[in-house]
């Protein structure tokens, strides 16, 4: 008998799961239906800032696989269709076709919940006027781009200085706007330690972005229904367009209503195979909890690369294979103009929360041999457990070719390496690629020396 | 009583050892003398091609620390001074001042042998004429550059297509010459598998280098004492200048004569602390054997980054500390024009020699998200143990931002990771830095699938 897989959410996680299951099982063995509330499937949400900034001129470029392509592969994609309820006992979904208004029920044997994340949007006075945008799904990106193209706004304000906030600030700069970044904390990029985040703040200012910190947004003013200003506790910031980058949280409303177990991090609880606690019910992507290998705790980290991997794991398992998702170490990277920023593992605060005692080492070096043309500055900071010397986390800021070096430290974290050993990793060396001691090795070496000194003091 | 450390060889390994010992022990506690046959100390030999190619205009830029700087730090550097014999019983060196002709004996308590590597130079007829150069020490680089500056040669021939050969070919291109690369094997870059090396060959030809393979050099022709042609078994190749890149071997003549144990790889045998079998005698750098963590065997790999690390380890130990060099995994990187080439671990031949059964996976991807401007092609090949899925080695060719990705695979090798786990490494993702699946992850994923298929066939 044909089994029936239904996927809720047509982006990275959901469609990876559907595609992988389809690769392993024929349509007569497994029927696959995917519901997507928006107009697009399998797109790069991380590409939205570059579409808005016109670095990527066509929205189609962000679409990895269109609904038609999925359909040709035997996946019944239904766009603009919202799932409003899951009945685990009857194993049906309540479905609402947003275009026709039709409501119906859809049965499933296997279910993948891939409902993604939803923006954190405080209920602020005036937040519903024209010209204020969240940046979450590709429809948001299209709306922002259309508005910029049509209204040619002069003053852009980004509320929230996380990854998306910084990337949207750059996008608005590229579109020729005066850009103000409004951050509630003392620095943008609160996932970095303050000493590193302060360098980012300086760099943003140097690149022409007005940065306002410790400014909590209180509401918005409008003129004829269009946003006119962002109001904080201290200031009124004139704005022709406002982008909200206040972070996201797992979109678990639907799952929670159905009684699917939500984990401590706020995401849907899953095991290593992406199974929820309920037979035949899977979750993947931003709505699903991830295990943080260094914090040794569940976390919510919305990121396309995790969503793709998790979806593929779920799809392999649904397809009759065996796959596990072994967790994350908290790697992230972004750039603003020529400034590259990356982090992995735990920052100081997170290391303390994880119960560790730590020390840090920060070094300045260059991305190539110092004498080689194009050598750019790079700063590497490592957070290291005292006594043991185990790497806990790392942060990098620098220019071209700086940030991707975080990957080595991510791999080192994954393997619970000590800085004493990391300093001797056999990293590729030639003058166009690195100094003879790669910056990553110098940071580990300095930390190893500090660990030794700390131990000597303890004796 | 003051102890006396004598270092033979004033480049990376020797001067790192001297400097590190000096940091830890005062001049009254430890006297340090360093003998160097050439005119320079602590320079970047890897930078020679870029000095010759005028990418780095001044030779001083390649010098990390001059003799005067070392002397100011309390290291008695003696240039143009050759050590002709080591007497381990009397603990003295026979020394020859090449400038004054003076010969004398120098006592030591601790000895660091850092005599580097020597070029493999077959005794070929005509090899002693003007215009034929080895590329080993900085004096060679100065001689080549001077000759190019003064004689403006039109036709440059590189004999030997290894790292230095390729880099010197690029340098000669940059100086406007017609460049021919003569390679004895079927492809340049014999440390790569033939399928990858053949891509390098194609790329060299595209970039304007004439590549002659399977051509064993038989000798040289001259005109009035200047080289006029390279003669192979099949061809006579006109040449105004010839650079020899036929590889190097550990320079152990002095150590061997003194009875210092030479290992199976041809380098001086050392333990993890860089101690030879002889009390108070240390070796570091290209002359010293390294432990290859994947081959689980001693190897000779001449490379500045190893030399620096090993020298520092020896110096820490001589200085009263405790440090070990945990071995290498065979990482190397180079570029020719815009082509980047990297490898780590074992290639197919080496994997067979190590007694493993293996499979390979090769993938083509891009360095950034495919839609992002500046996305460049990258090919990643992994060599993986059958059944276990353990990574054995990897090779990368591509353009900008391709090669340094080898570092993740190097770290994975170091930790004996399986491709099943490597495919899920938490590598940094954002569209300007990588596709949502980093090329390294795609290669591991493909290999993991192949391992699974192989296992299924075995059942």
PDB file of N, CA and C in Angstrom, chain A residues 303 305 309 331-334 341-343 403-407 410, chain B residues 405 425-430 433-436 438 441:
ATOM      1  N   UNK A 303      19.250  28.641  10.825  1.00  0.00           N
ATOM      2  CA  UNK A 303      20.317  28.779   9.836  1.00  0.00           C
ATOM      3  C   UNK A 303      20.057  27.780   8.710  1.00  0.00           C
ATOM      4  N   UNK A 305      21.925  26.263   6.620  1.00  0.00           N
ATOM      5  CA  UNK A 305      22.773  25.079   6.459  1.00  0.00           C
ATOM      6  C   UNK A 305      22.328  23.959   7.395  1.00  0.00           C
ATOM      7  N   UNK A 309      20.678  20.230   6.245  1.00  0.00           N
ATOM      8  CA  UNK A 309      21.208  18.962   6.750  1.00  0.00           C
ATOM      9  C   UNK A 309      20.124  18.176   7.474  1.00  0.00           C
ATOM     10  N   UNK A 331      28.411  27.827  14.758  1.00  0.00           N
ATOM     11  CA  UNK A 331      29.178  28.619  13.803  1.00  0.00           C
ATOM     12  C   UNK A 331      28.261  29.578  13.046  1.00  0.00           C
ATOM     13  N   UNK A 332      28.732  30.786  12.841  1.00  0.00           N
ATOM     14  CA  UNK A 332      27.982  31.748  12.037  1.00  0.00           C
ATOM     15  C   UNK A 332      28.965  32.730  11.413  1.00  0.00           C
ATOM     16  N   UNK A 333      28.569  33.280  10.283  1.00  0.00           N
ATOM     17  CA  UNK A 333      29.471  34.196   9.568  1.00  0.00           C
ATOM     18  C   UNK A 333      28.622  35.242   8.863  1.00  0.00           C
ATOM     19  N   UNK A 334      29.175  36.435   8.728  1.00  0.00           N
ATOM     20  CA  UNK A 334      28.519  37.446   7.918  1.00  0.00           C
ATOM     21  C   UNK A 334      29.569  38.439   7.442  1.00  0.00           C
ATOM     22  N   UNK A 341      32.967  38.866   9.593  1.00  0.00           N
ATOM     23  CA  UNK A 341      32.714  38.571  11.015  1.00  0.00           C
ATOM     24  C   UNK A 341      32.315  37.104  11.122  1.00  0.00           C
ATOM     25  N   UNK A 342      32.930  36.397  12.055  1.00  0.00           N
ATOM     26  CA  UNK A 342      32.563  34.992  12.233  1.00  0.00           C
ATOM     27  C   UNK A 342      32.697  34.598  13.688  1.00  0.00           C
ATOM     28  N   UNK A 343      31.971  33.596  14.061  1.00  0.00           N
ATOM     29  CA  UNK A 343      32.050  33.081  15.419  1.00  0.00           C
ATOM     30  C   UNK A 343      31.745  31.580  15.393  1.00  0.00           C
ATOM     31  N   UNK A 403      37.199  35.499   7.573  1.00  0.00           N
ATOM     32  CA  UNK A 403      36.124  34.850   8.323  1.00  0.00           C
ATOM     33  C   UNK A 403      36.072  33.342   8.150  1.00  0.00           C
ATOM     34  N   UNK A 404      36.326  32.850   6.952  1.00  0.00           N
ATOM     35  CA  UNK A 404      36.152  31.412   6.705  1.00  0.00           C
ATOM     36  C   UNK A 404      37.160  30.584   7.501  1.00  0.00           C
ATOM     37  N   UNK A 405      38.184  31.239   8.041  1.00  0.00           N
ATOM     38  CA  UNK A 405      39.114  30.512   8.905  1.00  0.00           C
ATOM     39  C   UNK A 405      38.421  29.970  10.153  1.00  0.00           C
ATOM     40  N   UNK A 406      37.233  30.474  10.462  1.00  0.00           N
ATOM     41  CA  UNK A 406      36.495  29.968  11.621  1.00  0.00           C
ATOM     42  C   UNK A 406      36.229  28.465  11.470  1.00  0.00           C
ATOM     43  N   UNK A 407      36.191  27.987  10.226  1.00  0.00           N
ATOM     44  CA  UNK A 407      35.848  26.582   9.989  1.00  0.00           C
ATOM     45  C   UNK A 407      36.830  25.617  10.649  1.00  0.00           C
ATOM     46  N   UNK A 410      35.908  25.527  14.148  1.00  0.00           N
ATOM     47  CA  UNK A 410      34.679  24.762  14.271  1.00  0.00           C
ATOM     48  C   UNK A 410      34.979  23.259  14.277  1.00  0.00           C
TER      49      UNK A 410
ATOM     50  N   UNK B 405      40.250  25.897   1.899  1.00  0.00           N
ATOM     51  CA  UNK B 405      39.268  24.967   2.462  1.00  0.00           C
ATOM     52  C   UNK B 405      39.902  23.627   2.824  1.00  0.00           C
ATOM     53  N   UNK B 425      29.734  18.643   9.635  1.00  0.00           N
ATOM     54  CA  UNK B 425      30.497  19.684  10.339  1.00  0.00           C
ATOM     55  C   UNK B 425      29.785  21.024  10.228  1.00  0.00           C
ATOM     56  N   UNK B 426      29.887  21.787  11.288  1.00  0.00           N
ATOM     57  CA  UNK B 426      29.162  23.067  11.363  1.00  0.00           C
ATOM     58  C   UNK B 426      30.045  24.163  10.756  1.00  0.00           C
ATOM     59  N   UNK B 427      30.166  24.143   9.432  1.00  0.00           N
ATOM     60  CA  UNK B 427      31.011  25.122   8.743  1.00  0.00           C
ATOM     61  C   UNK B 427      30.221  26.401   8.484  1.00  0.00           C
ATOM     62  N   UNK B 428      30.956  27.487   8.479  1.00  0.00           N
ATOM     63  CA  UNK B 428      30.330  28.810   8.354  1.00  0.00           C
ATOM     64  C   UNK B 428      29.624  28.937   7.011  1.00  0.00           C
ATOM     65  N   UNK B 429      28.354  29.355   7.099  1.00  0.00           N
ATOM     66  CA  UNK B 429      27.585  29.560   5.876  1.00  0.00           C
ATOM     67  C   UNK B 429      26.955  30.943   5.840  1.00  0.00           C
ATOM     68  N   UNK B 430      27.203  31.644   4.777  1.00  0.00           N
ATOM     69  CA  UNK B 430      26.452  32.832   4.344  1.00  0.00           C
ATOM     70  C   UNK B 430      26.777  32.947   2.861  1.00  0.00           C
ATOM     71  N   UNK B 433      30.190  33.544   1.329  1.00  0.00           N
ATOM     72  CA  UNK B 433      31.292  32.715   1.807  1.00  0.00           C
ATOM     73  C   UNK B 433      31.228  31.264   1.364  1.00  0.00           C
ATOM     74  N   UNK B 434      30.036  30.775   1.061  1.00  0.00           N
ATOM     75  CA  UNK B 434      29.890  29.359   0.734  1.00  0.00           C
ATOM     76  C   UNK B 434      28.478  29.087   0.237  1.00  0.00           C
ATOM     77  N   UNK B 435      28.320  28.013  -0.538  1.00  0.00           N
ATOM     78  CA  UNK B 435      26.968  27.511  -0.786  1.00  0.00           C
ATOM     79  C   UNK B 435      26.417  26.962   0.531  1.00  0.00           C
ATOM     80  N   UNK B 436      25.138  26.700   0.588  1.00  0.00           N
ATOM     81  CA  UNK B 436      24.527  26.269   1.840  1.00  0.00           C
ATOM     82  C   UNK B 436      25.127  24.939   2.302  1.00  0.00           C
ATOM     83  N   UNK B 438      28.689  23.552   2.076  1.00  0.00           N
ATOM     84  CA  UNK B 438      30.056  23.863   1.678  1.00  0.00           C
ATOM     85  C   UNK B 438      30.608  22.727   0.791  1.00  0.00           C
ATOM     86  N   UNK B 441      31.734  19.729   2.529  1.00  0.00           N
ATOM     87  CA  UNK B 441      30.669  18.880   3.067  1.00  0.00           C
ATOM     88  C   UNK B 441      30.046  18.025   1.964  1.00  0.00           C
TER      89      UNK B 441
END
